[in-house]
Every structure is written in C-alpha cells, then in structure tokens.
Amino acid sequence: MGQRIINKPDLSGFLFLAMIINKVEDFIKEKNLILNGDKIVVGFSGGPDSVFLLYLLNNIRDKYNLEIVAVHINHLIREDDARRDEEFSREFASRLNIKFVSYKKDVISYAKEKGLSVEDAGRRIRYNVFNDEAKKLGPNAKIVVGHHKDDLVETIFLNFLRGSGSNGLIGIQEKNRNIIRPILCLEKSEIINFLKSNNISYVEDYTNLENDYRRNKIRNELIPYIKENFNPNITNTIRNMSNIIKDEQEFIEEYSNNLNLIKEVNNNICLNIEELKIQSRAIQRNLIIKAYEKINGNRKDLSFENIESILELIYKKNSSFEIKNYRIYNYNNNIIFSIKKKIKYKKIDYKINEKITFNDYIIKSEIVDNTGNLELNKNIAYFNTDILKGDLIIRSREIGDTIKLEGFTKKVKDIFIDKKINKYNRDLIPLIEFNNEILWIMGIRRSSLYKINKNMKKVVKISFERVING
Amino acid sequence: MGQRIINKPDLSGFLFLAMIINKVEDFIKEKNLILNGDKIVVGFSGGPDSVFLLYLLNNIRDKYNLEIVAVHINHLIREDDARRDEEFSREFASRLNIKFVSYKKDVISYAKEKGLSVEDAGRRIRYNVFNDEAKKLGPNAKIVVGHHKDDLVETIFLNFLRGSGSNGLIGIQEKNRNIIRPILCLEKSEIINFLKSNNISYVEDYTNLENDYRRNKIRNELIPYIKENFNPNITNTIRNMSNIIKDEQEFIEEYSNNLNLIKEVNNNICLNIEELKIQSRAIQRNLIIKAYEKINGNRKDLSFENIESILELIYKKNSSFEIKNYRIYNYNNNIIFSIKKKIKYKKIDYKINEKITFNDYIIKSEIVDNTGNLELNKNIAYFNTDILKGDLIIRSREIGDTIKLEGFTKKVKDIFIDKKINKYNRDLIPLIEFNNEILWIMGIRRSSLYKINKNMKKVVKISFERVING
C-alpha cells in the first residue's frame, strides 16, 4: 500500500473515469458548488471517499484555478494504523503536488472532557480544524468534504427512525454555509469502482469515527434488507425525496424569514402572539424552532412534543414552559424565550415614593387621595397611612413565611401551591413586609392588615409593572 | 365465536374502557371528526378494528345523535369464512341495535375485468358501496373506517420505501373529504387489549384484502426489527413526523392555491411561464402536480423524474414531454398540459384569401404588394402569383413526401428528423401542395419553387398562427 499510488488506467477505466468525472462536474456546476479561483480546504483521511475527492479536485484544479490544502487529522486512536494513514495521506497529496497539513488530536480525551460521544467529539474537532485552516486561506475559503449518496441515505434513515421533522429528511446538504460536498451525487460503489479501475490506492476506513453502531446497522443490515425486499433502487428513491423536501423546507424558511417576526428584546427572543396566531401551523412551528435556535444556538433537543407545548402557550396567558435552562412563557401578548437565571434572595429597604427594580418588577408608590374611585387591578394594592410610621421591606420569599388573611393565617407556600405558581416564579415575586408582617405577595395576595376605608382622606398606593428581562 | 358478544367487563376493563374511549373522543373533538346529528356509514368487516369502531360509535351515538348504518361487504373469497364473518357482523350489529346492510361482491372477477390487483379492486368496491350507502343517508353523510396508528405507520413506510414526495409521508389522514378515521389515534395493541379486557368478540382478519405481501413484510418483519434495534417507540415517532409534514403540505397547498395560476383553456391546463418562473422550486413542483392532477384526475404515475422533466420545459421553448396519453409542452409562454389526440390524416382544397383551421393551425392568405419591405418570420411564406393558376391543397404528411430545395430534393421525413420534430408534431404540421409539389412544410421549411423577386408587383402571402387546443 502506498507504493503505486496512480497507475496508467486501462481503457475501460478511462471511459469510466470520464463518465464519473463528468457526473461530478455537472453536479458542481448545477449546484454552483465551486467557482473559479476558489480556495479550498479538503478533509483528507486517506480513505476511499477522500482519496477520490482529492483526485477529482486535482483534476479540475487548473480549470477552476483552485488553491487546495489537504488537511489530515490523526485522532490518535489505534496509533499504528493512524500513523500509517497519515503517512499514506501525506505521500498521496505530495504526488498530486497538493499542499498537505496534518494535526494530531486526542479525540478520546476531548470527548471525555466535553462529555461527548467519540463520534461527536471527532466531528467537532475536525470541523474546528477545517475552519481554522479555511480562515488562513481567506474569508471566502470553502471546506470540501467527501460525503456521498450512501452517507446521505444512511443519515436520512437515522433521522427517520430516530424521529425528526422534515428537516431531518433532507439528510446532508451539498452546500451548507461554507461546507460543500461535491461527491454527494455518487454512490459509494461508484467511488470504489472508480478507484479500483484506475488502480488508485487508499487506506481502509476502520479508524473512521463515523462508523458508529446505529449507522453500521443501517448500512450493513437495514439497507441491504430493503434493497432485497422492497426497492433495489432505494438510494436514488431516498435522494429524490430528500430533494423534494429540501426545496419545500427552503420555501418555508424563506417565507418565515420574510415575516420578520422574531425580535430580540433585552437578551430575550420574542414572538408577537397576534402575529403568530394568524400564521398556519407549519409556519408557527418553524418560528418556534427559529426562536429556540436563536437563544440556544441550534435546534437539537427540541422535540416534537416540546414544540407542541410551546405552541399551546399561545392560548394560555401567563403560563410558561421550561426546557434545558430556558423559560418560554406567554407574557404581555408575546411568547418570550429567556435564559433562566438563578434568582438570588434579595432584601431591600423601601421608602414610599421611591421607584425601584426588584427582579423583573418595577415597583413604585405614592400617597393618593381616597376618592372612592381608586384604580383597582392585581398590580395595585392600597394600605392605610399607618404603614408610613416605620420602614417597609421588599424581599424574596423565605422558608416559613406566613400571611394574615381575614380571620386566619396561611403559609405563603400554600398560596403559591394553590395558585400553581412554579418554583422559578416563586423566587421572582417580591413580598412587602412591614413590622414583621407580610402585607402583600405582589400580584398574588394581599394580607388583611392595614386596610383602607372610606373615612380615610389619604391612602398609600403601591403598584408594580413587569419588564421582560427573563 | 359469536355466542357471547358483550360480557360484563371486569374493573380493570372498565378503567381501560374509560381511558381509551376518552382518548378517541378527545381526538374526535380536536379534529372535528364527528358533529352532532351526523349520519354515518361504517365499514364493518367484523374484524377487531371495525368491531371496536362500531362499539365506540354505539357508545357515543346518543351523545352525538348519530344515525349509523354498518355496511358489510362479502368479497366471496374463502366462502365459508366469508359467510361466517357476515353472520357474525349481522349479529353483532343487531345486538347493538344498529342498522346493518351487507353486499356480496365478486372481487376476483372485478379485479380481472379492470386489470387491478385484488387489493385495489377490493378497496375500490368497498368505497363505491360506502359512497352509495352514504348518498342514501343524505348529502352530508360521512364514511367512517377503522384505520389505526399501525396502519398509518405501515402506509408511511410503504410510501417511504417505494419513493414518494412528502405527500406520501403524511400516510393516512384522519379526515379526507367525507371519509373519517376516528381511531387513527390508537395503536392496534390498544384495540386488541380493549376488546379482550371487555370480552368483546371479533372475527380474525384473514380475509382482509389489505394484507398484501409488502404491507405484511413491513408489519411482521421490518417494524419489529426497527422497534428492537432502533426505536421501540417508532409508531409515535412516525406519527409525529406525519403531523409535521401534513401541516407543511397544507401550508404549501394553500399558498399555491392562492396564487391561482392554473388556467383551463380549450380543455387544456395552462401554467403561465413568467408567473411560474418566479415561484420557488417547491411551489413550481406543487403547481406541476396540481396541473397534472387536473387533467389526469390523480397524481399517480407522476414520478419525481417526470416532474423534473416538466420543470425543465420552462426553459425550453417549443419543446414537449409525453407521459401516458398526455402531451405537456412549452408554447406561447405557457406550459400546456393536453390530452394527446390521435391526429387524423387530413387533406383540404384551399383557395387564396380563405381562412381555415387545420389541426391547431389557423391558416390564411392574401395577395399583397411586393413593397420590398415584406414582413418576414417563420409563420409566413411568400410565393409568386403562378400558384394562383391552379388549386392549392393543404394536407397532412404522407409516406414518401419529398420537397425540392435549392439544387436538390430532400425527404420530408429527413427534415423532421434534422429538426428533431417528434412524431406527434409531424402529424400536426400542415403541408402546402401545388401541382404535386410540396411548397411549404408550414413553419419548418419552404421549397425553392415559386420564389418571388423584386420585379414582381404582387405576391401571395400565406401565413398561420397556432391556437392551443392540444
């Protein structure tokens, strides 16, 4: 291995070569994957897919004026094989006169450190390195990787069986930001036949980290079973379906983006409920996913059921849904996606007429005439002027808090339970204390102390509003 | 069997009964499947699904004021079993005091006669009978059938493996025109458990025509394999995906319908190319499918590749694509879907100044001044006035036709071949004959006979335009 890299191909090889190269070139043109003068980082493991890819790029290098760097990553798994693969790759690139760089990365340690599977760790390391190398080539450099049609179909099966929206049924895209996949139009068997017909060597794939258990089962059991029993042409069938769904998703994405409904306010992501309501279900779902993506970075972990629960919030005022460290809630005619903050215990001395902020409550107070026509809602409470005789305290709840009601005393905790206030909100809500008594669980329940009556000329009005800040 | 139909259920049965009935009732409400006062035809084979369905409908009959007719079809396959099933069904319905009608239909003969598979024949016969019975009940009567979640998932797998657009991944819908499926929310195992817990008898499914080879393989091999190796909850996973895709399809359908781009002109279906061009690919595909559906009645037999070929016509003037007995072509800034007519041989005597129609050509002529500034295009030809000395003939091509060109004679057939005119168009194109010579293959090639020159004061102008009429 590695001795004769490229031999003079026989005639059938030549014809086959021309056909395959044409197919890929047509694909590149049709999908606009590579442009004249492109600077390209190629992921180059030395396995058949990447050997074919590099060979192909070398073939079109002059025509497109390409600048190519082949990047090899030694994952330090099975070190003997890995060293051999690295040497093979270096030599292959050198014979094609293509710039070669290699990195040694301890994927096992990285996986442990980050709590990732070895496959995910490997993928992340590779794309980090590719991106670094691409940056060195310039701002528009592309990353070219060797996924083929079988990879696409396996990925779609994985997503289909695991459960995913239609997005998962697109599988792998030939172009995704700066990553392109020019041989996605070829089947694995075409690649192998090509390499064999042309006597092009490659290393075996057994250090390939992508070969995880489920994917292997799909490749070696499920797809052969389906080819035999249902559809010998399943690869193309699935690829066609993937194309249809991709176009539909692009349309939905574009439509949804043009609505421009996702707003950012104080680090929260907001969707106006009135505008959300009039959209069709598919667009509502897309907007929920987009809003979540915006706060979380990706749509992973957002299940079908999660999305349904968030959509239900549209019709449930002041209710909320929690996922990971996010709180998503209906407030003030918006669905708000916010990062849950650890709410700290707070205790503040308060004087009437001050305006203060307590968590996301803005609290103010004043002495007003008792006109008999006082504004009444759950954001306002009135007390008699006896509370001016000492200091008010505004604070978070404490264990054992009680509140005096008409004729009896109740635990604050029980009131929270009765009102179905979740723990997060319990920490958020300010209590007003005077003389060691709780006067008001703001917005929830007023005590029976310091009540007002119509004979009083002046009363103390305390009120609040909430701002969206998570 | 058939002796004890409904026994007093035990306690666990009662609880289970309540739970299952609730689940179905919630589903009926959520999806608006059944309304107060509905008149309902129930497909009733006597198998577990339809027994459960009838039992359920009987349970909610008073609440919804339903009028129910149970319809049984004896397919005359395995006649002993079939007779037993019919008797069981009649007795079951009678005990529930539900009106029962049964039909004997020779499905095997029907299948042979219509060239259908036995499954397709059975399906068609059943829905024909259901529709007839529904009409008897009134214009808004509904047909209720007993498909459940396992049927849905099997159908989606069938479509996924056979290849279909996203539409196939919706599977079975709970509501499709007048057909409703109230137990689509239940798994088969829930139905069987329910019937067993409540000691409700049913007949075995072995005369079920739906049990064809591929569906059986999916049910008995593929899905159990997937449950064991990939996802024990695959049924719900697929159902969720189906819901997502259904909503997306509804959105795309609605968007596409609102464009109102599909026109009918002279029994042809037309899509304006300028309007089609600006749509995104997904909408273009949807419009092509809709136009095809409009002319063909359904979208069956229209493959992914067919749709791609039709879409390519957008950029290919005057080219066409043929499928079944339809011709789809780019003409006059439209994509036109037309039924291919058998073009008959025609031969007409023609006099100058007449306006005549020949296939979809409108032909006219006049004597004009030879101004030296004559209008020139492929729809016009000029001849000298010698052709006024005899009769012109306009006719279809004949075997052996030749045309005199500058210095040589050519077969008309060879001209058609050179110009890549397909057979259909060859039959369509009129030839102008005078004195046993072909003067003009209209729109294609003029002979070198009866030419004009600048010394002539008057010349004969013959011209045509085409109308869209397939």
Coordinates of C-alpha atoms in Angstrom, one line a residue, chain A residues 156-158 160-166 169 213-215 217-218 221-222 225-226 229-231 234 237-238 240-241 243-245 247-249 251-252 254-255 280-283 285 304-305, chain B residues 156-158 160-166 169 213-215 217-218 221-222 225-226 229-231 234 237-238 240-241 243-245 247-249 251-252 254-255 280-283 285 304-305:
Chain A
I156 CA -31.9 10.1 6.4
F157 CA -32.7 6.7 7.7
L158 CA -31.1 7.5 11.0
F160 CA -36.3 9.0 10.1
L161 CA -36.0 6.2 12.6
R162 CA -35.0 8.5 15.5
G163 CA -37.7 10.9 14.7
S164 CA -37.2 14.3 13.3
G165 CA -39.1 16.9 11.5
S166 CA -38.9 17.1 7.7
L169 CA -35.3 14.0 6.0
Y213 CA -23.3 1.3 15.9
R214 CA -26.6 2.5 14.5
R215 CA -25.2 3.8 11.3
K217 CA -26.6 -1.4 11.4
I218 CA -28.4 0.7 8.8
E221 CA -28.4 -4.8 7.7
L222 CA -31.3 -2.5 7.1
Y225 CA -32.7 -5.9 3.5
I226 CA -34.7 -3.1 2.0
N229 CA -37.3 -7.0 -0.2
F230 CA -38.7 -3.6 -1.2
N231 CA -36.7 -1.4 -3.5
I234 CA -33.7 2.8 -2.6
T237 CA -35.5 6.9 -4.2
I238 CA -34.4 8.5 -0.9
N240 CA -35.2 12.2 -4.7
M241 CA -37.4 12.5 -1.7
N243 CA -34.5 16.9 -2.9
I244 CA -38.2 17.5 -2.7
I245 CA -38.2 18.0 1.0
D247 CA -37.0 22.6 -1.7
E248 CA -40.1 22.6 0.5
Q249 CA -38.1 23.5 3.6
F251 CA -39.6 27.7 0.7
I252 CA -41.0 27.5 4.2
E254 CA -37.8 31.9 3.2
Y255 CA -41.5 32.6 3.8
S280 CA -50.5 28.4 9.5
R281 CA -49.4 25.7 11.8
A282 CA -46.3 24.9 9.7
I283 CA -45.1 28.4 9.9
R285 CA -43.7 25.6 14.1
F304 CA -42.0 17.4 18.5
E305 CA -43.7 17.4 21.9
Chain B
I156 CA -45.9 5.7 5.6
F157 CA -43.2 3.0 5.5
L158 CA -44.6 1.7 2.2
F160 CA -41.1 6.0 2.1
L161 CA -39.6 2.8 0.7
R162 CA -41.4 3.0 -2.7
G163 CA -40.5 6.6 -3.1
S164 CA -43.0 9.4 -2.9
G165 CA -42.9 13.1 -2.3
S166 CA -43.6 14.4 1.2
L169 CA -45.2 10.7 4.3
Y213 CA -47.2 -9.0 0.6
R214 CA -45.3 -5.8 1.1
R215 CA -47.5 -4.5 3.9
K217 CA -43.5 -7.8 5.5
I218 CA -43.4 -4.3 6.9
E221 CA -40.6 -8.1 9.9
L222 CA -39.5 -4.5 9.3
Y225 CA -36.8 -5.2 13.6
I226 CA -36.8 -1.4 13.9
N229 CA -32.8 -2.3 17.1
F230 CA -33.5 1.4 16.7
N231 CA -36.6 2.8 18.3
I234 CA -41.3 4.1 16.2
T237 CA -42.2 8.9 16.2
I238 CA -43.6 8.3 12.7
N240 CA -45.4 12.9 14.9
M241 CA -43.4 13.3 11.7
N243 CA -48.3 15.5 11.6
I244 CA -45.4 17.9 10.9
I245 CA -45.4 17.1 7.2
D247 CA -49.1 20.8 8.3
E248 CA -46.3 21.8 5.9
Q249 CA -48.1 20.3 2.9
F251 CA -49.4 25.4 4.0
I252 CA -47.8 24.8 0.6
E254 CA -52.8 26.8 0.5
Y255 CA -50.1 29.1 -0.7
S280 CA -39.7 28.8 -5.6
R281 CA -38.9 25.2 -6.6
A282 CA -41.3 23.7 -4.1
I283 CA -44.2 25.7 -5.4
R285 CA -43.4 21.3 -8.2
F304 CA -40.0 12.6 -9.4
E305 CA -38.2 12.4 -12.7

